[in-house]
Amino acid sequence: MTWETVIGLEVHVQLATASKLFSGASTTFGQAPNSQACAIDLGLPGVLPVLNRKAVDMAIRFGTAIGADITQKTLFARKNYFYPDLPKGYQISQHHGPIVDGGSLDIELKDGSSKTIAIERAHLEEDAGKSLHDDFQGQTGIDLNRAGVPLLEIVSSPSMGSSEEAVAYLKTLHSLVRCLGISDANMQEGSFRCDCNVSVRHQGQPLGTRTETKNVNSFKFVEKAIQYEVQRQITLIESGGKVDQETRLFDPSTGETRVMRSKEDANDYRYFPCPDLLPVHIDDGYIEDIRANLPELPWQTRDRLQKAHQLSRYDATVLTSQTAIGQYFEAIIGYGVTPKLAANWITGELMGMLNKNNLEFQDTPIDAKRFAPLLQRIEDGTISGKIAKNIFETMWNGTDTVDVIIEAKGLKQISDEDAIKAIIQQVLDENSGQLEQYRSGKDKLFGFFIGQVMKLTQGKANPQQLNGLLKKALDT
Amino acid sequence: MSELKQTELKKIAHLARLHPMQDVAKQCKDFNNLLHLFEEISAVDIEGIEPLAHPLDNMTQPLRDDKVIEEDQSKLFLTLTSATEAGVYLVPAAIADNNKING
């Protein structure tokens, strides 16, 4: 019998508010420990939480974008557990009546197929503080700056069947929350954290026991953690064992998951309505205002760009994986650059270089105004694509425009037919042996002659012209 | 309502991080007496009465603007605890604790 994998994901998205969910303390990342934890975050006696309107707006914005119902009387609950970085002894979260109810996301897979992933709910909750285990001999340090930071926990249905689907879902969700401006979704800083619920079963059988692998913080790790967990569970069952419901951790250095703790039942959180917070009544007008101001969503931009510029599905998807990339692409073609050329350069050279330097797209040192002329010089034949790549590197490391660099380095392409012919002749004269071999049938030497001409011209001969002229010279 | 067993009481005490009890049998009896009180409350006829999530169910939670209004008072707050170092609160090592139930 074949095994079937069942995956559900819980994603904690940190909302991009200036202040916390229930207090006026700052949420800025990386500040001095405890400098941003106020009396409310610390749960000192006599304080009252007051809900941040912007966090509510953001949750509604997300809900309307995924076609969910917005719960018009949404409730906060206390989720009780003990841990030193949770100062109140409970987390203010939502249990019954989460603000976002249902909805779905369409994902696209590598084979071109698509699948709709149902979302069960998304709810608002406050984050816990941070425990520092390494720096204080035999003790744990507690930094409560993160305590109270607003999170939207997005819970998918258990409807993904492979690590590929899980990663596609996460990427779609990641680009959506960034497009909506509700989170920077910086995975390294923990603004977009994923818990993977994984189980296996024989086809048609009831769901198997699931494990939860917590806080996986990159797409690659999610893929690896799921693959490892699926294999582990199958091997365990096939050798006569059974899967325990437990919480696991992914270790990136070994690619394995290991037990963190066995999960207590949900009831043990002893949820009850938070007496400090009234129900939040959300009327139709509030929801419609937010819906009317939604930006163009990533999948809408993707379809529009693909259709308008005859792009491949792949290019359109990459170009709309972040709002900033789509805007950059549209700015470039606004200068009259051919869309396909712009797409190739953005998804190839530019994104490759950003990746290599570990930079976010919006941090690119070459803005659209400086990048567009580089592509224009390729199109008008001033430089070849190969030379353009060298110029691109110079532009990346400096502030000069393409024209200044071409002039200063004398990189202008040689498109003068007579000049190219003369160099071809010189190469043929200097390599009579190879010429004879070529003419007696060794076609492969064509590349050798191209190489020789390029060497003499320092790569500046117009490649298309050179091809034609060389062929002519060799065949006569 | 069924009687609460001693094993269940011990689990509740563990979840609430209460120290082990000295006379579990007596505690269990007291606890069951409390539960009987709830039984009396449960016996009240609430037919046709809408459940309340909050005593002020029809009022709405006031919302505040997203503004940073708190200042750094960490120096003061850090004096509330017995052990601190380099601006952090120190607690007994928590890494071996298998009972963290976060999220």
Coordinates of C-alpha atoms in Angstrom, one line a residue:
Chain A
M1 CA 0.0 0.0 0.0
T2 CA 1.2 3.5 -0.7
W3 CA 1.8 6.0 2.0
E4 CA 0.1 9.3 2.0
T5 CA 1.5 12.4 3.8
V6 CA -0.7 14.9 5.5
I7 CA 0.7 18.3 6.4
G8 CA -0.9 21.3 8.1
L9 CA 1.1 24.4 8.9
E10 CA 0.7 27.0 11.6
V11 CA 2.5 30.2 10.8
H12 CA 3.1 33.0 13.3
V13 CA 3.4 36.3 11.4
Q14 CA 4.7 39.2 13.4
L15 CA 2.5 42.2 12.6
A16 CA 4.4 45.4 11.6
T17 CA 2.9 47.7 14.2
A18 CA 5.0 50.4 16.0
S19 CA 3.6 49.4 19.4
K20 CA 2.6 46.2 21.0
L21 CA -0.7 44.4 20.8
F22 CA -2.0 45.6 24.2
S23 CA 0.5 48.3 25.3
G24 CA 2.2 51.4 24.0
A25 CA 5.7 49.9 24.3
S26 CA 7.8 49.9 21.1
T27 CA 8.3 46.7 19.0
T28 CA 11.6 47.7 17.4
F29 CA 13.8 44.7 16.9
G30 CA 17.3 44.4 18.5
Q31 CA 17.1 47.0 21.3
A32 CA 18.8 46.7 24.7
P33 CA 17.2 43.8 26.7
N34 CA 14.1 44.7 28.6
S35 CA 14.2 48.3 27.5
Q36 CA 10.9 47.9 25.6
A37 CA 8.9 45.9 28.2
C38 CA 6.5 48.1 30.1
A39 CA 4.3 47.4 33.1
I40 CA 1.6 45.9 30.9
D41 CA 4.0 43.6 29.1
L42 CA 5.3 42.5 32.5
G43 CA 1.9 41.8 33.9
L44 CA 2.4 44.0 36.9
P45 CA -0.6 44.3 39.3
G46 CA -3.2 46.8 38.4
V47 CA -2.5 47.2 34.6
L48 CA -5.1 46.7 31.9
P49 CA -4.4 45.7 28.3
V50 CA -5.9 48.0 25.5
L51 CA -6.1 46.6 22.1
N52 CA -4.1 48.1 19.2
R53 CA -6.4 49.2 16.4
K54 CA -3.7 48.7 13.7
A55 CA -3.3 45.0 14.6
V56 CA -7.0 44.5 14.2
D57 CA -6.9 46.3 10.8
M58 CA -4.1 44.1 9.7
A59 CA -5.9 40.9 10.7
I60 CA -9.0 42.0 8.8
R61 CA -6.9 43.0 5.8
F62 CA -5.4 39.5 5.7
G63 CA -8.8 37.9 6.2
T64 CA -10.4 39.8 3.3
A65 CA -7.5 39.1 1.0
I66 CA -7.9 35.3 1.5
G67 CA -11.7 35.4 1.1
A68 CA -12.3 34.5 4.8
D69 CA -15.2 35.5 7.0
I70 CA -14.4 38.2 9.5
T71 CA -15.8 37.3 12.9
Q72 CA -17.9 40.3 13.8
K73 CA -17.8 39.6 17.5
T74 CA -14.3 38.4 18.2
L75 CA -13.1 37.3 21.6
F76 CA -9.8 37.2 23.4
A77 CA -8.9 34.3 25.7
R78 CA -6.2 33.5 28.2
K79 CA -4.1 30.5 27.3
N80 CA -2.4 29.4 30.5
Y81 CA 1.0 27.8 30.8
F82 CA 4.1 28.4 32.9
Y83 CA 7.4 29.4 31.5
P84 CA 9.8 32.1 32.7
D85 CA 9.5 34.2 29.5
L86 CA 5.7 34.4 29.9
P87 CA 5.5 36.9 32.7
K88 CA 1.7 36.8 33.3
G89 CA 1.5 33.0 33.4
Y90 CA -0.9 33.2 30.5
Q91 CA -0.8 34.4 26.9
I92 CA -3.6 36.6 25.6
S93 CA -4.7 34.8 22.5
Q94 CA -8.0 33.9 20.8
H95 CA -9.7 30.5 21.2
H96 CA -13.4 30.6 20.3
G97 CA -14.3 33.3 17.8
P98 CA -11.0 34.0 16.1
I99 CA -11.0 37.2 14.1
V100 CA -10.4 35.4 10.7
D101 CA -12.5 32.4 10.0
G102 CA -11.8 30.2 7.0
G103 CA -10.5 31.4 3.6
S104 CA -8.0 29.8 1.2
L105 CA -4.9 30.3 -0.8
D106 CA -4.2 29.0 -4.2
I107 CA -0.7 27.6 -4.7
E108 CA 1.2 26.7 -7.9
L109 CA 3.4 23.7 -8.1
K110 CA 6.5 23.1 -10.2
D111 CA 4.6 20.9 -12.7
G112 CA 2.4 23.9 -13.5
S113 CA -0.6 22.5 -11.6
S114 CA -2.4 24.5 -8.9
K115 CA -4.1 23.5 -5.7
T116 CA -6.4 25.4 -3.3
I117 CA -5.3 25.2 0.4
A118 CA -8.1 25.9 2.9
I119 CA -7.2 28.0 5.8
E120 CA -9.0 27.1 9.0
R121 CA -8.5 30.3 11.0
A122 CA -6.2 33.2 11.8
H123 CA -6.1 34.7 15.2
L124 CA -4.4 37.6 17.1
E125 CA -2.2 36.9 20.0
E126 CA 0.7 38.3 21.9
D127 CA 4.2 36.9 21.6
A128 CA 6.2 35.7 24.6
G129 CA 9.6 37.0 25.7
K130 CA 12.9 35.4 24.9
S131 CA 14.9 33.0 27.0
L132 CA 18.7 33.2 26.8
H133 CA 20.1 29.8 27.7
D134 CA 23.8 30.2 26.8
D135 CA 25.2 33.3 28.3
F136 CA 24.5 32.9 32.0
Q137 CA 26.2 30.0 33.8
G138 CA 23.6 27.6 35.1
Q139 CA 20.9 30.1 34.8
T140 CA 18.5 31.4 32.1
G141 CA 18.4 35.1 31.2
I142 CA 15.0 36.6 30.3
D143 CA 14.6 39.5 27.9
L144 CA 10.9 40.6 27.7
N145 CA 11.2 43.0 24.8
R146 CA 9.3 40.6 22.6
A147 CA 6.6 40.0 25.2
G148 CA 3.4 41.5 23.9
V149 CA 4.5 41.9 20.2
P150 CA 1.4 41.3 18.0
L151 CA 1.2 38.0 16.1
L152 CA -1.3 36.7 13.6
E153 CA -1.3 32.9 13.8
I154 CA -2.5 31.5 10.5
V155 CA -3.6 27.9 10.7
S156 CA -4.0 25.9 7.5
S157 CA -6.2 22.9 7.1
P158 CA -4.2 19.6 7.0
S159 CA -4.5 19.5 3.2
M160 CA -0.9 19.5 1.9
G161 CA 0.4 16.2 0.7
S162 CA 4.2 16.9 0.2
S163 CA 7.0 19.2 1.3
E164 CA 6.8 20.8 -2.1
E165 CA 3.2 21.8 -1.5
A166 CA 4.0 23.1 2.0
V167 CA 6.8 25.3 0.7
A168 CA 4.7 26.6 -2.1
Y169 CA 2.0 27.5 0.4
L170 CA 4.5 29.2 2.7
K171 CA 6.0 31.2 -0.2
T172 CA 2.5 32.3 -1.3
L173 CA 1.6 33.3 2.2
H174 CA 4.9 35.1 2.7
S175 CA 4.5 37.2 -0.4
L176 CA 0.9 38.0 0.5
V177 CA 1.6 39.3 4.0
R178 CA 4.4 41.4 2.6
C179 CA 2.2 42.7 -0.2
L180 CA -0.5 43.6 2.3
G181 CA 2.1 45.5 4.3
I182 CA 1.1 43.7 7.5
S183 CA 4.5 42.2 8.2
D184 CA 8.1 42.4 7.0
A185 CA 8.0 38.6 7.3
N186 CA 11.8 38.5 8.0
M187 CA 12.4 34.9 8.7
Q188 CA 15.8 35.4 10.3
E189 CA 14.5 37.8 12.8
G190 CA 11.6 35.5 13.6
S191 CA 8.8 37.6 12.0
F192 CA 7.5 34.6 10.0
R193 CA 7.8 31.3 11.9
C194 CA 6.4 28.0 10.9
D195 CA 5.2 25.0 12.9
C196 CA 4.8 21.9 10.7
N197 CA 2.2 19.3 11.7
V198 CA 3.0 16.1 9.9
S199 CA 1.4 12.6 9.8
V200 CA 1.3 9.7 7.5
R201 CA -1.4 7.1 6.6
H202 CA -2.2 4.5 4.1
Q203 CA -4.4 5.9 1.3
G204 CA -8.1 6.1 2.3
Q205 CA -7.3 5.4 6.0
P206 CA -8.1 7.8 8.9
L207 CA -5.5 10.4 9.8
G208 CA -2.4 9.1 11.5
T209 CA -0.9 10.5 14.7
R210 CA 0.8 13.8 14.0
T211 CA 3.9 15.4 15.3
E212 CA 4.5 19.1 15.4
T213 CA 7.9 20.5 14.5
K214 CA 8.2 24.0 15.9
N215 CA 9.7 27.3 14.8
V216 CA 11.2 26.3 11.5
N217 CA 12.6 29.5 10.1
S218 CA 13.5 29.0 6.5
F219 CA 11.7 27.5 3.4
K220 CA 14.6 25.1 2.9
F221 CA 14.4 23.9 6.5
V222 CA 10.7 23.4 6.3
E223 CA 11.2 21.2 3.2
K224 CA 14.0 19.2 5.0
A225 CA 12.1 19.0 8.3
I226 CA 9.0 17.6 6.6
Q227 CA 11.0 15.1 4.4
Y228 CA 12.9 13.9 7.5
E229 CA 9.7 13.5 9.6
V230 CA 7.8 11.7 6.9
Q231 CA 10.6 9.2 6.4
R232 CA 11.0 8.8 10.2
Q233 CA 7.3 8.1 10.7
I234 CA 7.1 5.6 7.9
T235 CA 10.2 3.7 9.0
L236 CA 8.8 3.6 12.6
I237 CA 5.4 2.2 11.6
E238 CA 6.8 -0.3 9.1
S239 CA 9.1 -1.6 11.8
G240 CA 6.2 -2.2 14.1
G241 CA 6.4 1.0 16.2
K242 CA 3.8 3.7 16.6
V243 CA 4.1 7.5 16.2
D244 CA 3.7 9.5 19.4
Q245 CA 2.0 12.8 19.4
E246 CA 4.8 15.1 20.4
T247 CA 6.5 18.4 19.7
R248 CA 9.8 18.2 17.9
L249 CA 12.6 20.5 17.0
F250 CA 14.5 20.7 13.7
D251 CA 18.2 20.7 13.9
P252 CA 19.6 22.4 10.7
S253 CA 23.1 21.1 11.3
T254 CA 22.0 17.4 11.1
G255 CA 18.8 17.8 9.0
E256 CA 17.0 15.8 11.7
T257 CA 14.1 16.5 14.0
R258 CA 14.2 15.4 17.6
V259 CA 11.8 15.3 20.5
M260 CA 11.3 18.5 22.4
R261 CA 8.3 17.5 24.6
S262 CA 5.2 15.4 24.5
K263 CA 2.2 17.6 23.8
E264 CA -0.3 18.1 26.5
D265 CA -3.9 18.1 25.4
A266 CA -5.3 21.4 24.3
N267 CA -7.6 21.4 27.3
D268 CA -4.5 21.7 29.6
Y269 CA -4.1 25.3 28.4
R270 CA -7.2 26.0 30.4
Y271 CA -8.4 28.6 27.9
F272 CA -11.0 31.0 29.3
P273 CA -12.3 34.4 28.0
C274 CA -10.0 37.2 29.1
P275 CA -11.9 39.2 31.7
D276 CA -9.7 42.2 31.0
L277 CA -10.8 42.6 27.4
L278 CA -14.3 43.1 26.1
P279 CA -15.5 41.4 23.0
V280 CA -14.5 43.3 19.8
H281 CA -17.5 44.2 17.7
I282 CA -16.5 44.7 14.1
D283 CA -19.2 46.2 11.8
D284 CA -19.7 45.8 8.1
G285 CA -18.5 49.3 7.3
Y286 CA -15.2 48.7 9.0
I287 CA -14.6 45.5 7.0
E288 CA -15.7 47.1 3.7
D289 CA -13.4 50.1 4.2
I290 CA -10.5 47.8 4.5
R291 CA -11.6 45.6 1.6
A292 CA -12.0 48.6 -0.6
N293 CA -8.4 49.6 0.1
L294 CA -6.7 46.3 -0.5
P295 CA -3.7 46.6 -2.8
E296 CA -3.4 44.5 -6.0
L297 CA -2.6 41.0 -4.6
P298 CA 0.4 39.1 -5.7
W299 CA -1.5 36.5 -7.8
Q300 CA -3.5 39.4 -9.5
T301 CA -0.2 41.2 -10.3
R302 CA 1.3 37.9 -11.6
D303 CA -1.6 37.2 -14.0
R304 CA -1.7 40.8 -15.2
L305 CA 2.1 41.0 -15.9
Q306 CA 2.1 37.6 -17.6
K307 CA -0.7 38.6 -19.9
A308 CA 0.4 42.1 -20.6
H309 CA 4.0 41.2 -21.4
Q310 CA 3.8 37.6 -22.6
L311 CA 6.0 36.4 -19.8
S312 CA 6.5 32.8 -18.9
R313 CA 4.5 31.7 -15.8
Y314 CA 7.8 31.2 -14.0
D315 CA 9.1 34.7 -14.7
A316 CA 5.7 36.2 -13.7
T317 CA 5.7 34.2 -10.5
V318 CA 9.3 35.2 -9.5
L319 CA 8.7 38.9 -10.4
T320 CA 5.7 39.0 -8.1
S321 CA 7.1 37.0 -5.2
Q322 CA 7.6 40.4 -3.6
T323 CA 5.9 43.6 -4.3
A324 CA 9.2 45.4 -4.6
I325 CA 10.3 43.2 -7.4
G326 CA 7.1 43.7 -9.4
Q327 CA 7.4 47.5 -8.9
Y328 CA 11.0 47.4 -10.1
F329 CA 10.1 45.4 -13.2
E330 CA 7.4 47.8 -14.1
A331 CA 9.6 50.7 -13.6
I332 CA 12.3 49.2 -15.9
I333 CA 9.8 48.5 -18.7
G334 CA 8.5 52.0 -18.2
Y335 CA 11.8 53.1 -19.7
G336 CA 11.0 51.2 -22.8
V337 CA 13.1 48.1 -22.1
T338 CA 11.8 44.8 -23.7
P339 CA 9.9 43.0 -20.9
K340 CA 11.6 39.6 -21.6
L341 CA 15.0 41.1 -21.3
A342 CA 14.1 43.0 -18.2
A343 CA 12.6 39.8 -16.7
N344 CA 15.8 37.8 -17.5
W345 CA 18.1 40.3 -16.0
I346 CA 16.1 40.9 -12.8
T347 CA 15.5 37.2 -12.1
G348 CA 19.0 36.3 -13.2
E349 CA 21.8 38.7 -12.6
L350 CA 20.2 41.1 -10.1
M351 CA 18.5 38.5 -7.9
G352 CA 21.5 36.3 -8.1
M353 CA 23.7 39.1 -6.9
L354 CA 21.3 40.0 -4.1
N355 CA 21.3 36.4 -3.0
K356 CA 25.0 36.2 -3.0
N357 CA 25.3 39.3 -0.9
N358 CA 22.5 38.2 1.4
L359 CA 20.4 41.3 0.7
E360 CA 16.7 41.9 0.4
F361 CA 15.4 43.1 -2.9
Q362 CA 14.6 46.6 -1.7
D363 CA 18.3 46.9 -0.6
T364 CA 19.6 46.7 -4.2
P365 CA 22.3 49.3 -4.8
I366 CA 21.2 49.8 -8.4
D367 CA 17.8 51.5 -8.6
A368 CA 15.6 51.1 -11.7
K369 CA 16.7 54.5 -13.0
R370 CA 20.3 53.3 -13.2
F371 CA 19.5 49.7 -14.2
A372 CA 17.2 50.5 -17.2
P373 CA 20.0 52.2 -19.3
L374 CA 22.2 49.2 -18.9
L375 CA 19.5 47.1 -20.7
Q376 CA 18.9 49.8 -23.2
R377 CA 22.6 49.7 -24.2
I378 CA 22.3 46.0 -24.9
E379 CA 19.2 46.6 -27.0
D380 CA 20.7 49.4 -29.0
G381 CA 23.8 47.3 -29.7
T382 CA 26.2 49.5 -27.8
I383 CA 27.4 46.6 -25.7
S384 CA 27.0 42.8 -25.8
G385 CA 25.2 40.9 -23.0
K386 CA 28.5 39.5 -21.9
I387 CA 30.1 42.9 -21.5
A388 CA 26.9 44.1 -19.8
K389 CA 27.4 41.5 -17.1
N390 CA 30.9 43.0 -16.3
I391 CA 29.4 46.5 -16.3
F392 CA 26.7 45.3 -14.0
E393 CA 29.3 44.3 -11.5
T394 CA 31.0 47.6 -11.7
M395 CA 27.6 49.4 -11.2
W396 CA 26.9 47.2 -8.2
N397 CA 30.1 48.2 -6.5
G398 CA 29.9 51.9 -7.4
T399 CA 27.5 54.7 -8.3
D400 CA 28.5 55.4 -12.0
T401 CA 26.0 55.1 -14.8
V402 CA 26.4 52.6 -17.5
D403 CA 27.4 55.3 -20.1
V404 CA 30.1 56.6 -17.8
I405 CA 31.5 53.1 -17.4
I406 CA 31.4 52.3 -21.1
E407 CA 33.2 55.5 -21.9
A408 CA 35.8 55.2 -19.1
K409 CA 36.6 51.6 -19.9
G410 CA 36.3 51.8 -23.7
L411 CA 33.7 49.0 -23.7
K412 CA 31.7 50.1 -26.6
Q413 CA 30.8 47.2 -28.8
I414 CA 32.5 47.0 -32.2
S415 CA 29.6 47.0 -34.7
D416 CA 31.6 48.4 -37.6
E417 CA 31.4 45.6 -40.3
D418 CA 34.8 46.5 -41.9
A419 CA 36.6 46.5 -38.5
I420 CA 35.2 43.1 -37.6
K421 CA 36.1 41.7 -41.1
A422 CA 39.7 43.0 -40.7
I423 CA 40.0 41.2 -37.3
I424 CA 38.5 38.0 -38.7
Q425 CA 41.0 38.1 -41.6
Q426 CA 43.9 38.6 -39.1
V427 CA 42.7 35.6 -37.1
L428 CA 42.4 33.4 -40.2
D429 CA 45.9 34.4 -41.4
E430 CA 47.4 33.6 -38.0
N431 CA 45.7 30.2 -37.7
S432 CA 46.0 28.7 -41.1
G433 CA 46.3 25.1 -39.7
Q434 CA 42.9 25.4 -37.9
L435 CA 41.5 27.0 -41.0
E436 CA 42.5 24.0 -43.1
Q437 CA 41.0 21.5 -40.5
Y438 CA 37.8 23.5 -40.5
R439 CA 37.4 23.5 -44.2
S440 CA 38.1 19.7 -44.3
G441 CA 35.0 19.2 -42.1
K442 CA 36.0 19.9 -38.4
D443 CA 33.0 22.2 -37.8
K444 CA 33.7 22.4 -34.1
L445 CA 36.5 24.8 -34.8
F446 CA 34.0 27.6 -35.4
G447 CA 33.9 28.3 -31.7
F448 CA 37.7 28.5 -31.7
F449 CA 37.7 31.3 -34.3
I450 CA 35.0 33.2 -32.4
G451 CA 37.1 32.9 -29.3
Q452 CA 40.2 34.3 -31.1
V453 CA 38.3 37.3 -32.4
M454 CA 36.8 38.0 -29.0
K455 CA 40.2 37.8 -27.5
L456 CA 41.6 40.3 -29.9
T457 CA 38.6 42.7 -29.4
Q458 CA 38.5 42.1 -25.6
G459 CA 35.0 40.7 -26.0
K460 CA 33.7 43.8 -27.7
A461 CA 32.8 42.4 -31.2
N462 CA 29.1 42.4 -31.7
P463 CA 28.3 38.7 -31.4
Q464 CA 25.5 38.5 -33.9
Q465 CA 27.5 40.3 -36.6
L466 CA 30.6 38.3 -35.8
N467 CA 28.7 35.1 -36.2
G468 CA 27.5 36.0 -39.7
L469 CA 30.7 37.5 -40.9
L470 CA 32.9 34.7 -39.7
K471 CA 30.6 32.1 -41.2
K472 CA 30.9 33.9 -44.5
A473 CA 34.6 34.3 -44.3
L474 CA 35.1 30.6 -43.5
D475 CA 32.8 29.3 -46.1
T476 CA 34.3 31.3 -49.0
Chain B
M1 CA -20.6 15.1 38.8
S2 CA -18.1 12.4 39.4
E3 CA -15.6 12.7 42.2
L4 CA -12.2 14.1 41.5
K5 CA -9.5 11.5 42.0
Q6 CA -6.3 12.1 43.8
T7 CA -4.3 11.5 40.6
E8 CA -6.3 14.2 38.8
L9 CA -5.7 16.6 41.6
K10 CA -2.0 16.0 41.5
K11 CA -2.0 16.7 37.7
I12 CA -3.9 20.0 38.3
A13 CA -1.4 21.0 41.0
H14 CA 1.4 20.2 38.6
L15 CA -0.1 22.3 35.8
A16 CA -0.6 25.2 38.2
R17 CA 3.0 24.7 39.5
L18 CA 1.8 24.2 43.1
H19 CA 4.2 22.5 45.4
P20 CA 3.4 18.9 46.2
M21 CA 0.6 18.8 48.7
Q22 CA 1.1 17.3 52.2
D23 CA -2.3 15.8 52.8
V24 CA -3.6 14.9 49.4
A25 CA -6.6 13.0 50.7
K26 CA -7.8 16.0 52.7
Q27 CA -7.1 18.4 49.8
C28 CA -9.0 16.2 47.5
K29 CA -12.0 16.1 49.9
D30 CA -11.9 20.0 50.1
F31 CA -11.6 20.3 46.4
N32 CA -14.6 18.0 45.9
N33 CA -16.6 20.1 48.3
L34 CA -15.9 23.1 46.1
L35 CA -17.0 21.1 43.0
H36 CA -20.3 20.3 44.7
L37 CA -20.8 24.0 45.1
F38 CA -20.5 24.3 41.3
E39 CA -23.0 21.6 40.9
E40 CA -25.5 23.7 42.8
I41 CA -24.7 26.7 40.5
S42 CA -25.1 24.4 37.5
A43 CA -28.5 23.4 38.7
V44 CA -29.9 26.9 38.1
D45 CA -32.3 27.0 35.2
I46 CA -30.7 29.0 32.4
E47 CA -33.0 27.9 29.6
G48 CA -33.3 30.5 26.9
I49 CA -30.6 32.7 28.3
E50 CA -27.8 33.6 25.8
P51 CA -24.3 32.7 27.0
L52 CA -22.0 35.6 27.9
A53 CA -18.4 35.8 27.0
H54 CA -18.1 38.8 29.2
P55 CA -20.4 40.5 31.7
L56 CA -20.4 43.6 29.5
D57 CA -21.0 41.5 26.4
N58 CA -22.8 44.3 24.4
M59 CA -20.1 46.9 24.9
T60 CA -17.1 46.8 22.5
Q61 CA -13.5 46.8 23.4
P62 CA -12.0 50.3 23.0
L63 CA -9.2 50.3 20.5
R64 CA -6.1 52.5 20.8
D65 CA -4.0 54.1 18.1
D66 CA -0.7 52.4 17.2
K67 CA 1.6 54.9 19.1
V68 CA 4.6 54.3 21.2
I69 CA 3.9 56.0 24.5
E70 CA 5.9 54.0 27.0
E71 CA 9.4 55.0 28.1
D72 CA 12.2 52.7 29.1
Q73 CA 11.7 51.9 32.8
S74 CA 13.8 48.7 32.8
K75 CA 16.1 50.0 35.5
L76 CA 13.2 50.4 37.8
F77 CA 11.5 47.1 36.8
L78 CA 14.8 45.2 37.2
T79 CA 14.8 46.1 40.9
L80 CA 11.6 44.1 41.4
T81 CA 13.5 40.8 41.1
S82 CA 16.3 39.2 43.1
A83 CA 18.7 38.3 40.3
T84 CA 19.6 40.3 37.2
E85 CA 22.7 40.5 35.0
A86 CA 23.4 42.7 32.0
G87 CA 19.9 44.0 31.8
V88 CA 18.2 40.6 31.8
Y89 CA 16.2 38.8 34.6
L90 CA 17.9 35.7 35.8
V91 CA 15.9 32.5 36.6
P92 CA 16.9 28.9 37.3
A93 CA 18.0 27.2 34.1
A94 CA 14.9 26.5 32.1
I95 CA 16.3 24.6 29.2
A96 CA 15.8 21.2 30.8
D97 CA 12.2 22.0 31.5
N98 CA 10.0 19.7 29.4
N99 CA 6.9 21.4 30.4
K100 CA 7.0 24.5 28.3
I101 CA 3.8 24.7 26.4
N102 CA 4.2 27.7 24.1
G103 CA 2.0 28.1 21.1

